[in-house]
Each structure stands twice: as C-alpha cells, then as structure tokens.
mmCIF file of C-alpha atoms and ligand atoms in Angstrom:
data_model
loop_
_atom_site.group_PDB
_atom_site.id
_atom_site.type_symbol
_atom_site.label_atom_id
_atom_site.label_comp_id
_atom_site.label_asym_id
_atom_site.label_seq_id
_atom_site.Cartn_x
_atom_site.Cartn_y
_atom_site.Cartn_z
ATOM 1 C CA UNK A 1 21.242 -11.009 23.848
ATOM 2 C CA UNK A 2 18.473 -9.036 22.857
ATOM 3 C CA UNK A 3 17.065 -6.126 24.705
ATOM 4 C CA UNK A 4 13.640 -5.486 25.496
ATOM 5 C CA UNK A 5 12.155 -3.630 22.926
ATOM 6 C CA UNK A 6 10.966 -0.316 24.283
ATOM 7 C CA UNK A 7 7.881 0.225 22.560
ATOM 8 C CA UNK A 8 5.819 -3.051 21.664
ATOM 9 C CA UNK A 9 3.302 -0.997 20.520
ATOM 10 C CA UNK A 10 4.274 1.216 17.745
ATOM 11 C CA UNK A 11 7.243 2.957 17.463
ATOM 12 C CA UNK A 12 7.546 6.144 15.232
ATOM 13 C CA UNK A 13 10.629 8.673 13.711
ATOM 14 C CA UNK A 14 10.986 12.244 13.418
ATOM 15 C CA UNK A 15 13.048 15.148 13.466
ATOM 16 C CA UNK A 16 15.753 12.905 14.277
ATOM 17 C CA UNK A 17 14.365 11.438 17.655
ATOM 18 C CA UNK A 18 12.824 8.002 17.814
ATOM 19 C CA UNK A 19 9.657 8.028 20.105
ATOM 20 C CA UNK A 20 6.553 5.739 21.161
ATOM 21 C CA UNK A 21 4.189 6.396 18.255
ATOM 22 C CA UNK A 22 1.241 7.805 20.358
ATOM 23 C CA UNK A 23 3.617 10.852 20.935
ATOM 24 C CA UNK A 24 4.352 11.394 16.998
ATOM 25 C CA UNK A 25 2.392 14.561 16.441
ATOM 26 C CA UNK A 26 2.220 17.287 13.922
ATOM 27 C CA UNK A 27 1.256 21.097 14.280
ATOM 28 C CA UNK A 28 -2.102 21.955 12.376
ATOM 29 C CA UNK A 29 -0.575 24.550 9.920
ATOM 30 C CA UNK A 30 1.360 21.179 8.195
ATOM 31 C CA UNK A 31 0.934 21.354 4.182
ATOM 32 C CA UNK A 32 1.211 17.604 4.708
ATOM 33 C CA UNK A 33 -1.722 17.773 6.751
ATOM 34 C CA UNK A 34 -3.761 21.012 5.092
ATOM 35 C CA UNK A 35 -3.119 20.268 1.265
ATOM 36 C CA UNK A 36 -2.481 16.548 1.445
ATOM 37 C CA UNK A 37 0.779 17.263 0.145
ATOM 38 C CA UNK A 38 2.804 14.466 0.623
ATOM 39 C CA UNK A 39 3.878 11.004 -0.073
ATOM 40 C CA UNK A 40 4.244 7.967 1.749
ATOM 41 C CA UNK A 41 4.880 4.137 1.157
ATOM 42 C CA UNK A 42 3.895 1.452 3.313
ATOM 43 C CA UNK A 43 6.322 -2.279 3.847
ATOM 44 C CA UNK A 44 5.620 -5.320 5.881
ATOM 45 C CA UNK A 45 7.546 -7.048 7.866
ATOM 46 C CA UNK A 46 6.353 -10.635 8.060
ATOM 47 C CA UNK A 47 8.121 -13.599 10.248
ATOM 48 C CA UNK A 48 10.783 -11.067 11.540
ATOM 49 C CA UNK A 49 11.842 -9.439 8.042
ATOM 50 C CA UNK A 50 10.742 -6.802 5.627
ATOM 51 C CA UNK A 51 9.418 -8.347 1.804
ATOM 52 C CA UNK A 52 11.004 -6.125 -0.738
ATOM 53 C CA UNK A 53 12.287 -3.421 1.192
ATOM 54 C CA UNK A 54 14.511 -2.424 -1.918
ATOM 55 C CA UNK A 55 11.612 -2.307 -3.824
ATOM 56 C CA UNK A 56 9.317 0.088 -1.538
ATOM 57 C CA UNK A 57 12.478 2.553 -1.017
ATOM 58 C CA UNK A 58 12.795 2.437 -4.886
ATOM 59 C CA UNK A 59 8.916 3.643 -4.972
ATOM 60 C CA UNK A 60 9.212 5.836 -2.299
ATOM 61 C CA UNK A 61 12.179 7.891 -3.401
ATOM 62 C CA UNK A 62 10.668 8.067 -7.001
ATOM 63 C CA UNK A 63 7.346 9.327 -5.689
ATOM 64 C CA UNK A 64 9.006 12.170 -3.469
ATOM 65 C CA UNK A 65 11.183 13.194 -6.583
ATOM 66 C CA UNK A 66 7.444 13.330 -8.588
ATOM 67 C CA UNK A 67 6.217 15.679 -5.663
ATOM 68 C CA UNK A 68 9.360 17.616 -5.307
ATOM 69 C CA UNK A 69 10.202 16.601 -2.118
ATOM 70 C CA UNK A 70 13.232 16.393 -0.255
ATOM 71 C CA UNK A 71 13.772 15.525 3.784
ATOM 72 C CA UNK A 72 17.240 15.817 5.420
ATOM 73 C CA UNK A 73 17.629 11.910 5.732
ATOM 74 C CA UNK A 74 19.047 9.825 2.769
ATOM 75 C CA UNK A 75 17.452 6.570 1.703
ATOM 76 C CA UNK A 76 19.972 5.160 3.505
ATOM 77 C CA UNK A 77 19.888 6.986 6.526
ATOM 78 C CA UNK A 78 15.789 5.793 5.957
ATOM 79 C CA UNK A 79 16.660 2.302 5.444
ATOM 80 C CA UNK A 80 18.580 2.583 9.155
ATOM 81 C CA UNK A 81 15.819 4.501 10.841
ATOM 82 C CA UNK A 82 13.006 1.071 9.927
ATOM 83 C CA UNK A 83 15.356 -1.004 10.879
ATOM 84 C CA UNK A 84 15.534 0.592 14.128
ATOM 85 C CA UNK A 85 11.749 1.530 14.838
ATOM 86 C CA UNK A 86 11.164 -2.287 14.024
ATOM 87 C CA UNK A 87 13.786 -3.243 16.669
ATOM 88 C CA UNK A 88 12.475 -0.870 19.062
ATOM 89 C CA UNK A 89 9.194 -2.438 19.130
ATOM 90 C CA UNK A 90 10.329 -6.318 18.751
ATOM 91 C CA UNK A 91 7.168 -6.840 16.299
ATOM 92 C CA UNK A 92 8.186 -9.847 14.067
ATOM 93 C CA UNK A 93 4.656 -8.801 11.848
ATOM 94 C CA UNK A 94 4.621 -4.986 11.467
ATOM 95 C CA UNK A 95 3.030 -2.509 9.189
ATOM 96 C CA UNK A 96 5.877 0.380 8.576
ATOM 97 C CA UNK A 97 5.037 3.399 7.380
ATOM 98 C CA UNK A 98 7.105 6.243 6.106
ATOM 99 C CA UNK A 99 6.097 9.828 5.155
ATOM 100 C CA UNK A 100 7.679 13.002 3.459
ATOM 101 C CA UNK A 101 5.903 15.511 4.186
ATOM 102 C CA UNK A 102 6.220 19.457 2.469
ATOM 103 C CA UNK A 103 6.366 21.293 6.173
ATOM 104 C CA UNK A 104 4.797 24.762 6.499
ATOM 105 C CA UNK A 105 6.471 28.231 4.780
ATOM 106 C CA UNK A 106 7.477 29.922 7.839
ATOM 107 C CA UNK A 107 5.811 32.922 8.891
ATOM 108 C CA UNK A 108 6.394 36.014 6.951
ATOM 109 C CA UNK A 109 7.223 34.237 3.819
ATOM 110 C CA UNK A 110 4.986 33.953 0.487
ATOM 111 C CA UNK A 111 2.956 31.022 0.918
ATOM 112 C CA UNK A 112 4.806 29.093 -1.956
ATOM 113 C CA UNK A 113 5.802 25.595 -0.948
ATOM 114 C CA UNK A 114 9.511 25.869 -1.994
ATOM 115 C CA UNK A 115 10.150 27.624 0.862
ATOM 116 C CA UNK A 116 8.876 25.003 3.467
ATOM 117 C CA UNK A 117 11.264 22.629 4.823
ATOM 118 C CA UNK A 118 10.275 18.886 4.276
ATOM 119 C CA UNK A 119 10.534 16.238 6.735
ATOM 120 C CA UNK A 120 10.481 12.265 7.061
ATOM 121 C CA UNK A 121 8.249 10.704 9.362
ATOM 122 C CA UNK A 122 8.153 6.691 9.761
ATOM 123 C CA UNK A 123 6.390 4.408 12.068
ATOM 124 C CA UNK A 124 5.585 1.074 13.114
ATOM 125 C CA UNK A 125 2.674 -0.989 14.215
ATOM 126 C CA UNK A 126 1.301 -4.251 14.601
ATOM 127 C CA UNK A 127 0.424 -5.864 10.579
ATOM 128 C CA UNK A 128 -2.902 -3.809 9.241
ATOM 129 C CA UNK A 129 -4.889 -6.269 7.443
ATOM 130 C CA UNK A 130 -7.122 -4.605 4.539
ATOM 131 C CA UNK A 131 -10.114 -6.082 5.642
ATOM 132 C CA UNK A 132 -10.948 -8.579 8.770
ATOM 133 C CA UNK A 133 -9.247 -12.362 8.668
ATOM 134 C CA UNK A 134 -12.601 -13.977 8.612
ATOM 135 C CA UNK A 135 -13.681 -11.660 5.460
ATOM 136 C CA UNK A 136 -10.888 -12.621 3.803
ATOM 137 C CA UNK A 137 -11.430 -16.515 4.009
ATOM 138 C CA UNK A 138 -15.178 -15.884 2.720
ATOM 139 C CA UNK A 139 -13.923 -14.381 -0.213
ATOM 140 C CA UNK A 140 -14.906 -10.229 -0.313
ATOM 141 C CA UNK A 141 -17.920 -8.551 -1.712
ATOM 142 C CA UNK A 142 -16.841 -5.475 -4.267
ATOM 143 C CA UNK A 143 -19.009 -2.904 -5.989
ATOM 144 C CA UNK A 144 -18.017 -0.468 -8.935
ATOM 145 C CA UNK A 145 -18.254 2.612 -7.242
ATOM 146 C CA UNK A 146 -19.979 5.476 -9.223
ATOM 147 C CA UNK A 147 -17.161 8.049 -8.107
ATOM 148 C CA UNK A 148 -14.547 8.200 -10.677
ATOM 149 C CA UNK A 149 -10.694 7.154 -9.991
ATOM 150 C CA UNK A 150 -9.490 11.164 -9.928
ATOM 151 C CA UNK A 151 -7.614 11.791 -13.225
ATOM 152 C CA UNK A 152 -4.247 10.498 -13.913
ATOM 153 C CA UNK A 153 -3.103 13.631 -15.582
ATOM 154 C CA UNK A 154 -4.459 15.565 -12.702
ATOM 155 C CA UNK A 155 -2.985 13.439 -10.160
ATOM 156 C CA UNK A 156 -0.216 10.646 -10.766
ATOM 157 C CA UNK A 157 -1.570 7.633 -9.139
ATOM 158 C CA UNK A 158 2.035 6.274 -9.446
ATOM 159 C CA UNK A 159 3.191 8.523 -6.619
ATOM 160 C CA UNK A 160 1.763 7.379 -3.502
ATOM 161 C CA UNK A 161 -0.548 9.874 -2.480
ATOM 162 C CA UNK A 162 -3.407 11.075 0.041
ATOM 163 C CA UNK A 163 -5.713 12.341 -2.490
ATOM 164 C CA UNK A 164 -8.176 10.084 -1.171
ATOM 165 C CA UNK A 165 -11.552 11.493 -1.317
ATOM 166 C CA UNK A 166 -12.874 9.694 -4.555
ATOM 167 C CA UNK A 167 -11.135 6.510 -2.434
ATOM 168 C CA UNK A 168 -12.684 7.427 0.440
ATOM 169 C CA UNK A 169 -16.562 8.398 -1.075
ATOM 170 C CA UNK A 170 -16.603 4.825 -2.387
ATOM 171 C CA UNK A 171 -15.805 3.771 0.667
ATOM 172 C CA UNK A 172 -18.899 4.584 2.077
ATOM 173 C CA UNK A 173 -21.027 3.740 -1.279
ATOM 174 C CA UNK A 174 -19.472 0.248 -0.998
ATOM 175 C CA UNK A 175 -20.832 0.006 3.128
ATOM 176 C CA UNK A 176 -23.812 1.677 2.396
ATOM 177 C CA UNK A 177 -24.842 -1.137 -0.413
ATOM 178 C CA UNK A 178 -22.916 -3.523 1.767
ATOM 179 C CA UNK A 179 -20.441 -4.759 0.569
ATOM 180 C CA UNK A 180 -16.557 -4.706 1.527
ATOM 181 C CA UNK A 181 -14.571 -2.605 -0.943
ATOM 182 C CA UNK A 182 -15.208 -0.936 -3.569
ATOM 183 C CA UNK A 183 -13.580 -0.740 -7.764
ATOM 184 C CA UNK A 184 -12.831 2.716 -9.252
ATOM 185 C CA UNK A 185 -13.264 3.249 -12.817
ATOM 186 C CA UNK A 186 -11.344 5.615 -15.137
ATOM 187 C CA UNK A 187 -13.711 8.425 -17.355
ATOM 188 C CA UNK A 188 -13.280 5.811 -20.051
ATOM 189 C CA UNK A 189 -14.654 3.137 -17.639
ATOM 190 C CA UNK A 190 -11.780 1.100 -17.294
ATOM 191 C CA UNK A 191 -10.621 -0.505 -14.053
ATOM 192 C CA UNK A 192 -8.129 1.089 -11.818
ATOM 193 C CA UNK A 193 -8.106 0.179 -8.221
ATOM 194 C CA UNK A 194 -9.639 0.674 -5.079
ATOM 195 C CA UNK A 195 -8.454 1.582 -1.631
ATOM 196 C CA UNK A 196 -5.332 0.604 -1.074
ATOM 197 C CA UNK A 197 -5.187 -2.323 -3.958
ATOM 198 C CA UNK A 198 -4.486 -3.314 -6.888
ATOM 199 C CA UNK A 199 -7.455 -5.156 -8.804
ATOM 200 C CA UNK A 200 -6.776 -8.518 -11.117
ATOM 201 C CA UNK A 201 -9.527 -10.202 -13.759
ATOM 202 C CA UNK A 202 -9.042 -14.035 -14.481
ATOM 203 C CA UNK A 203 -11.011 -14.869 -17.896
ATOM 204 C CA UNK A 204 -10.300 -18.407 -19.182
ATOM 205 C CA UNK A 205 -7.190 -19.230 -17.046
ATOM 206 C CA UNK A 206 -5.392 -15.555 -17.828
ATOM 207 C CA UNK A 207 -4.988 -13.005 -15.258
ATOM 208 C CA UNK A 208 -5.553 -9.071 -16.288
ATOM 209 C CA UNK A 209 -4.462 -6.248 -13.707
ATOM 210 C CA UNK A 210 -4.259 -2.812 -15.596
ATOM 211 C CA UNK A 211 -1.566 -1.400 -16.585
ATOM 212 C CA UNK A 212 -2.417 2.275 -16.385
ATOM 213 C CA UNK A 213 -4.472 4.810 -13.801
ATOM 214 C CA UNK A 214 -2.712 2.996 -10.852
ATOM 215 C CA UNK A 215 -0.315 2.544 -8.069
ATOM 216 C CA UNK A 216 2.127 0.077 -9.459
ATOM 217 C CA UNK A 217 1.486 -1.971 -6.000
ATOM 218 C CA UNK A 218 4.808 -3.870 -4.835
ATOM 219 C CA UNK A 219 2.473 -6.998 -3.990
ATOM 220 C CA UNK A 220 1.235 -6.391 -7.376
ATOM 221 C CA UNK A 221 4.739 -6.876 -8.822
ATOM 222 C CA UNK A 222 4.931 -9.805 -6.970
ATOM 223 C CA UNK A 223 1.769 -11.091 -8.371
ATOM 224 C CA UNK A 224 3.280 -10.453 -11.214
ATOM 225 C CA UNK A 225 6.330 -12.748 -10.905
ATOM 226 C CA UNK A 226 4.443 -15.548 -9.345
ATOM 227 C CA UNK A 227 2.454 -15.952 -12.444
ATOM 228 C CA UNK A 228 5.732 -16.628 -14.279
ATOM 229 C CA UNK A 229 6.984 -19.200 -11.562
ATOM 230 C CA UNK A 230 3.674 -20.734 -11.650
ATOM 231 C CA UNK A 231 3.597 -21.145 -15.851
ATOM 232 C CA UNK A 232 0.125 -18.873 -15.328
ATOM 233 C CA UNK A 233 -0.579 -16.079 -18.248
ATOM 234 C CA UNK A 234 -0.481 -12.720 -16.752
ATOM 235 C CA UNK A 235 -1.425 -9.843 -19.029
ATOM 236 C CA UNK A 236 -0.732 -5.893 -17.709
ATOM 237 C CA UNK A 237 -3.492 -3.869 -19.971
ATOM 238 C CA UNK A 238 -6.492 -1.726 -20.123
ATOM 239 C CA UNK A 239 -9.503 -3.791 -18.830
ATOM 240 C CA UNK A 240 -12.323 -2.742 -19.233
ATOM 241 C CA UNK A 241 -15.216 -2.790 -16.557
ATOM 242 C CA UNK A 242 -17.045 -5.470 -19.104
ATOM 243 C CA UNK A 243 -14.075 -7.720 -18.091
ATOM 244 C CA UNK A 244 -14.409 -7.367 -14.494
ATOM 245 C CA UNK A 245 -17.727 -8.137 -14.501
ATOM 246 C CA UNK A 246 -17.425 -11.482 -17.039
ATOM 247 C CA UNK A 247 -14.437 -12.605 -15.143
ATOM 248 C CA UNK A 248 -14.550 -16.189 -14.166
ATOM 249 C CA UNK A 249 -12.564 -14.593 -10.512
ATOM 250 C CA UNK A 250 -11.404 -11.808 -9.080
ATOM 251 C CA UNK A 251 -8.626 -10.970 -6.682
ATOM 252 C CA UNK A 252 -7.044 -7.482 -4.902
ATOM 253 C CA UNK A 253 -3.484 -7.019 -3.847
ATOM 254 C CA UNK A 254 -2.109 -5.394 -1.171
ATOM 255 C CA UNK A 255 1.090 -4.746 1.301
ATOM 256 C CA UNK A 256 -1.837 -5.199 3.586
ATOM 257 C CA UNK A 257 -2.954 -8.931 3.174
ATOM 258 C CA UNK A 258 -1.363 -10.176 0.299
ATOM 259 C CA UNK A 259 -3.412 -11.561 -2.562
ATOM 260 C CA UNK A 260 -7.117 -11.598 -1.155
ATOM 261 C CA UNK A 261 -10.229 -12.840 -3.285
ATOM 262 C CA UNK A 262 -13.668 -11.419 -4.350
ATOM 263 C CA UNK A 263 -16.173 -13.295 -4.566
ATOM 264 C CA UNK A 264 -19.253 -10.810 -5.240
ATOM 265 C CA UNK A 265 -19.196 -7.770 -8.040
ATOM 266 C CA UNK A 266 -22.302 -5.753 -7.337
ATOM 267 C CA UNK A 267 -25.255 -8.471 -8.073
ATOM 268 C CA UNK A 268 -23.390 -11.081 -9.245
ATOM 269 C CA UNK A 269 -21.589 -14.064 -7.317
ATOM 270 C CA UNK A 270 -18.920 -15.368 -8.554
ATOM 271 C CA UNK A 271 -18.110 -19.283 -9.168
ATOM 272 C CA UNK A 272 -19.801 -20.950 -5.597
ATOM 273 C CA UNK A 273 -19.337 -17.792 -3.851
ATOM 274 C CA UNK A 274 -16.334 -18.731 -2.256
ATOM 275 C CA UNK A 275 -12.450 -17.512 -3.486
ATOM 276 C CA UNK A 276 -11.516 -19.034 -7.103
ATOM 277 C CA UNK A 277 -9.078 -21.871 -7.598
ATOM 278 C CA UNK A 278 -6.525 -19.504 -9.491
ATOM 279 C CA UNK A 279 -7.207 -16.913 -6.821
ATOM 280 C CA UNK A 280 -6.635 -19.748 -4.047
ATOM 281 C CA UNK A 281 -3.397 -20.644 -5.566
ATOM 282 C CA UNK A 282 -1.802 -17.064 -5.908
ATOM 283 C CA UNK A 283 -2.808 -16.456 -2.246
ATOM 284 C CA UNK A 284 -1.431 -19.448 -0.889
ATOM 285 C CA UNK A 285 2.194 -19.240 -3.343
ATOM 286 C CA UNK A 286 2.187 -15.871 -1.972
ATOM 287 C CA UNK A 287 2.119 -16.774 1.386
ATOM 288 C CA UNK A 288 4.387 -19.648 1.290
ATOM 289 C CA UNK A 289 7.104 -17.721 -0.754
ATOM 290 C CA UNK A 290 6.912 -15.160 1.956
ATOM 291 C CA UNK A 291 7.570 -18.211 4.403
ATOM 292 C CA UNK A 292 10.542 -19.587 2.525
ATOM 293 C CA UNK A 293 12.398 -16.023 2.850
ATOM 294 C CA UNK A 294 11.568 -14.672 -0.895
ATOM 295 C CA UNK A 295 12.901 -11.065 -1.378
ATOM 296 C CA UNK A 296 13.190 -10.715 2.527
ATOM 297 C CA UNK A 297 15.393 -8.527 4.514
ATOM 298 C CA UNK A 298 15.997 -10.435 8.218
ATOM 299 C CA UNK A 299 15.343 -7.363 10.880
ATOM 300 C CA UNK A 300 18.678 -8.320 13.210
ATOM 301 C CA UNK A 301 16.473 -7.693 16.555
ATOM 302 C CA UNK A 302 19.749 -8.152 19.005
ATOM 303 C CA UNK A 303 20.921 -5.157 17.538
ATOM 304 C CA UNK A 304 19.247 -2.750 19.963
ATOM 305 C CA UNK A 305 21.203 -4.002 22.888
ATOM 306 C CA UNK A 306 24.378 -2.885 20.872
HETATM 307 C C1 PLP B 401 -4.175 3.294 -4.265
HETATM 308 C C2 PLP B 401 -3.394 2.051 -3.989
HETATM 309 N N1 PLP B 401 -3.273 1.114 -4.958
HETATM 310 C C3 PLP B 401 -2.596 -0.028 -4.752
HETATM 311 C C4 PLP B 401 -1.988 -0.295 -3.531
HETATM 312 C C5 PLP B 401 -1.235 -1.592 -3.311
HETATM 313 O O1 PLP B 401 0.151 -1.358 -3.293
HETATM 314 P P1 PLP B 401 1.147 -2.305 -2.494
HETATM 315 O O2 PLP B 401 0.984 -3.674 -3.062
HETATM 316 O O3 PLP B 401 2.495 -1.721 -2.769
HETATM 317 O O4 PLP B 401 0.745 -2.253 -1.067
HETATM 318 C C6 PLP B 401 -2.059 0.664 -2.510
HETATM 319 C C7 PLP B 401 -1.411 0.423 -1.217
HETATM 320 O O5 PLP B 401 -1.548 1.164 -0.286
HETATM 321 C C8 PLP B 401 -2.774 1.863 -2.742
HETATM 322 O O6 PLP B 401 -2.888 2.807 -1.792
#
C-alpha cells in the first residue's frame, strides 16, 4: 500500500537529508551561487515515470566532469535519491532537477576552487511548462535576439550551465517587442538556441536543428529519433539565420513541453499563423510515444511505505 507522500509540493535533496523544498537553502558565499559555477540537468517525469533518465544522468555526469566537479554521491546513489524525492511527493508529472554545485573554499584558504568541497542538490516540483498551455496551442511568437549566444570556446554550451545573461537579456528583448521567446545567433550568425531549447528549421519537408553552439537537448535527441520512425529527413548542421527565416515552420524542444511550434519570426508569420503540419506531427508522436511508455523508467510509488 502506498504511503502518503510527505511533501506534494516539492521535495528537494541535500547534504544527505531529504527535506520539503521550501526549506532547501544555500549560504550566500556559494561559488554555485556567486560565480555561477555549476551544472545542473533537468528530467521529467510524465504519467508516473521518468523519459530517458539514462540519458539525462549520462549528460549530467559528463557536464560535471567538463566543470571539474565532483559531489560525494555516485550516479547511482543520484539515480536512488530522484527516485525517492519523486516518491516523497507522489507527483505522477514532475520537473526534477539536480545540481552540483563547487561549494565555497573555507575560510583561511586561497580562494582557488579546488579546495571547495562540491555538493549535489536535487529537487522536485510539479511539470514546468516553457511557456503557458494556451501559448503553446497558438503556436509561439520568436524574435532573433540581437545579443549573441556567448562563445562556445569561452563557454561549452554542451555542459549545462547558468551562464545565462545573454539568455536572459533576450529574454527581455523578446517581451519588450512582444513576443514569447527569443533565437540566439552565433558571431557567424548561425542559429543556436534560446532559453532552455533547442531550435529546428523545416525547408521543403527536411528538418535542420544545428549541430554546433548548443546544448545537445535530450528532447532534441528524441526529435531526432522520431524523424527516423516517422521516414522524415532530419539533418544536424550549421543553419544559418537565412534558413530560419525562409523556413516553411519552425519548432523548439524542450524537457519542458516537448516539441512546441512557432509560428511568428520577428515580422513574418508563418504558414496560417497557426503550428505547421510537420511541427503538428512531431508534437503529437512525441506525446503519444511518451504515452505508450517509450524510454520510460516507472517511479515504483509504494516504495516509500517500505
Ligand atoms: C540552453 C538550453 N538548450 C536546450 C535545452 C533543451 O534540452 P532538453 O531537451 O534536454 O531539456 C535546454 C534545457 O534546459 C537548455 O537550457
């Protein structure tokens, strides 16, 4: 029989105690916190299981190797501890969160960051949607944001990081011409992505998502493979802004909502301003895989009362 989850709200992990999330706090002098220096991933759990849990521990390991960082917990011991926050708070659609964060040099000490001791911090809430449900039906409005995506070889966009202020400056230019999310370009003007998603071009029935100057998204991979099952061309490339704004639709990817359509690039509407048919297909595919158990991992919710 299973228990009553103690916290239906959010849940959260660290220092080895499990807690309601609200009480998951950090002390101000936290390099994760003062230099941004950490990493993070972010895994759903849809229908009572996480999609591609493997895959998001796979990213999330590689990133803290990138950033040199290294908590107490294995990735086991990790895989255990979301498990257990998503028990804890009986949420069958969850957003879960986990952190590695550098800690703080302890007092006395040169301020070098080897000497800090790093730490894993993990919670879960209720699903995050990218943008509002009813946003998402009418098909998004996206601007190219004149702030540049911040340079690969300065930071690796591949490592999930919080080095968000180009992210977070066309934020605000995308609201302030008002529209819903904004497109980051390389120097070379080439796509990358935008807040928390990866960006796709369809031209003449082929899909485009580039290949470098981004987070290699995990709903992006599985964008990826439903092309294949689906018999539609998917190409993984430089594309150039010219593309984006030719393209006969546009779509976004993310842990948060899926596969979610433009409809507007700056000026222009796209097709009769409403989500493509390609676009409409990969969304709803998506969706229904996800129903039909495809690269899930069942949370066993009984398991608290053990
Ligand atoms: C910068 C960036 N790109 C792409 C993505 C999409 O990745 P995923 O599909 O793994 O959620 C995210 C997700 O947070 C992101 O932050």
């Amino acid at each position: 029989m299973s228990a009553i989850p103690p916290y239906p709200t959010g849940a959260a992990y660290m220092h080895g105690r499990f807690m309601p999330v609200a009480e998951a706090m950090l002390p101000v002098t936290e390099w994760g916190y003062r230099r941004s220096d950490v990493t993070y991933d972010v895994v759903s759990v849809w229908d009572g299981a996480f999609f591609r849990l493997d895959d998001h521990l796979r990213r999330f390991k590689a990133s803290m190797d990138h950033f040199r960082l290294q908590p107490k917990e294995s990735m086991e011991d990790l895989r255990g501890i979301l498990h257990k926050l998503v028990q804890m708070t009986g949420l069958r659609e969850a957003y879960v969160a986990m952190d590695c964060l550098r800690g703080s040099p302890p007092a006395g000490m040169p301020r070098h960051p080897r000497y800090a001791e790093n730490h894993l911090l993990a919670y879960v809430v209720p699903y995050v949607w990218l943008m509002p449900r009813e946003v998402i039906e009418r098909g998004a409005h996206m601007i190219v944001a004149s702030t540049p995506r911040i340079p690969e070889a300065s930071v690796n966009p591949r490592a999930k990081n919080f080095h968000w202020a180009d992210m977070t400056q066309a934020l605000f230019e995308a609201q302030d011409k008002g529209a819903d999310n904004p497109v980051l370009l390389d120097a070379d003007g080439n796509v990358t992505e935008g807040p928390g998603f990866n960006v796709f071009a369809i031209t003449n029935g082929v899909v485009a998502t580039p290949d470098r100057g981004v987070l290699e998204g995990i709903t992006r991979l599985a964008v990826i493979e439903l092309c294949d099952k689906l018999s539609i061309p998917c190409e993984i490339r430089t594309v150039p802004v010219e593309e984006l704004r030719n393209a006969d639709e546009i779509f976004i990817s993310s842990t948060a909502g899926g596969v979610m359509g433009m409809t507007r690039l700056d000026s222009r509407i796209l097709g009769n301003d409403r989500p493509g048919p390609m676009t409409a297909q990969l969304h709803e595919a998506y969706w229904q895989f996800r129903r039909e158990g495809w690269h899930a991992e069942p949370v066993d919710y009984s398991a608290l009362a053990a």
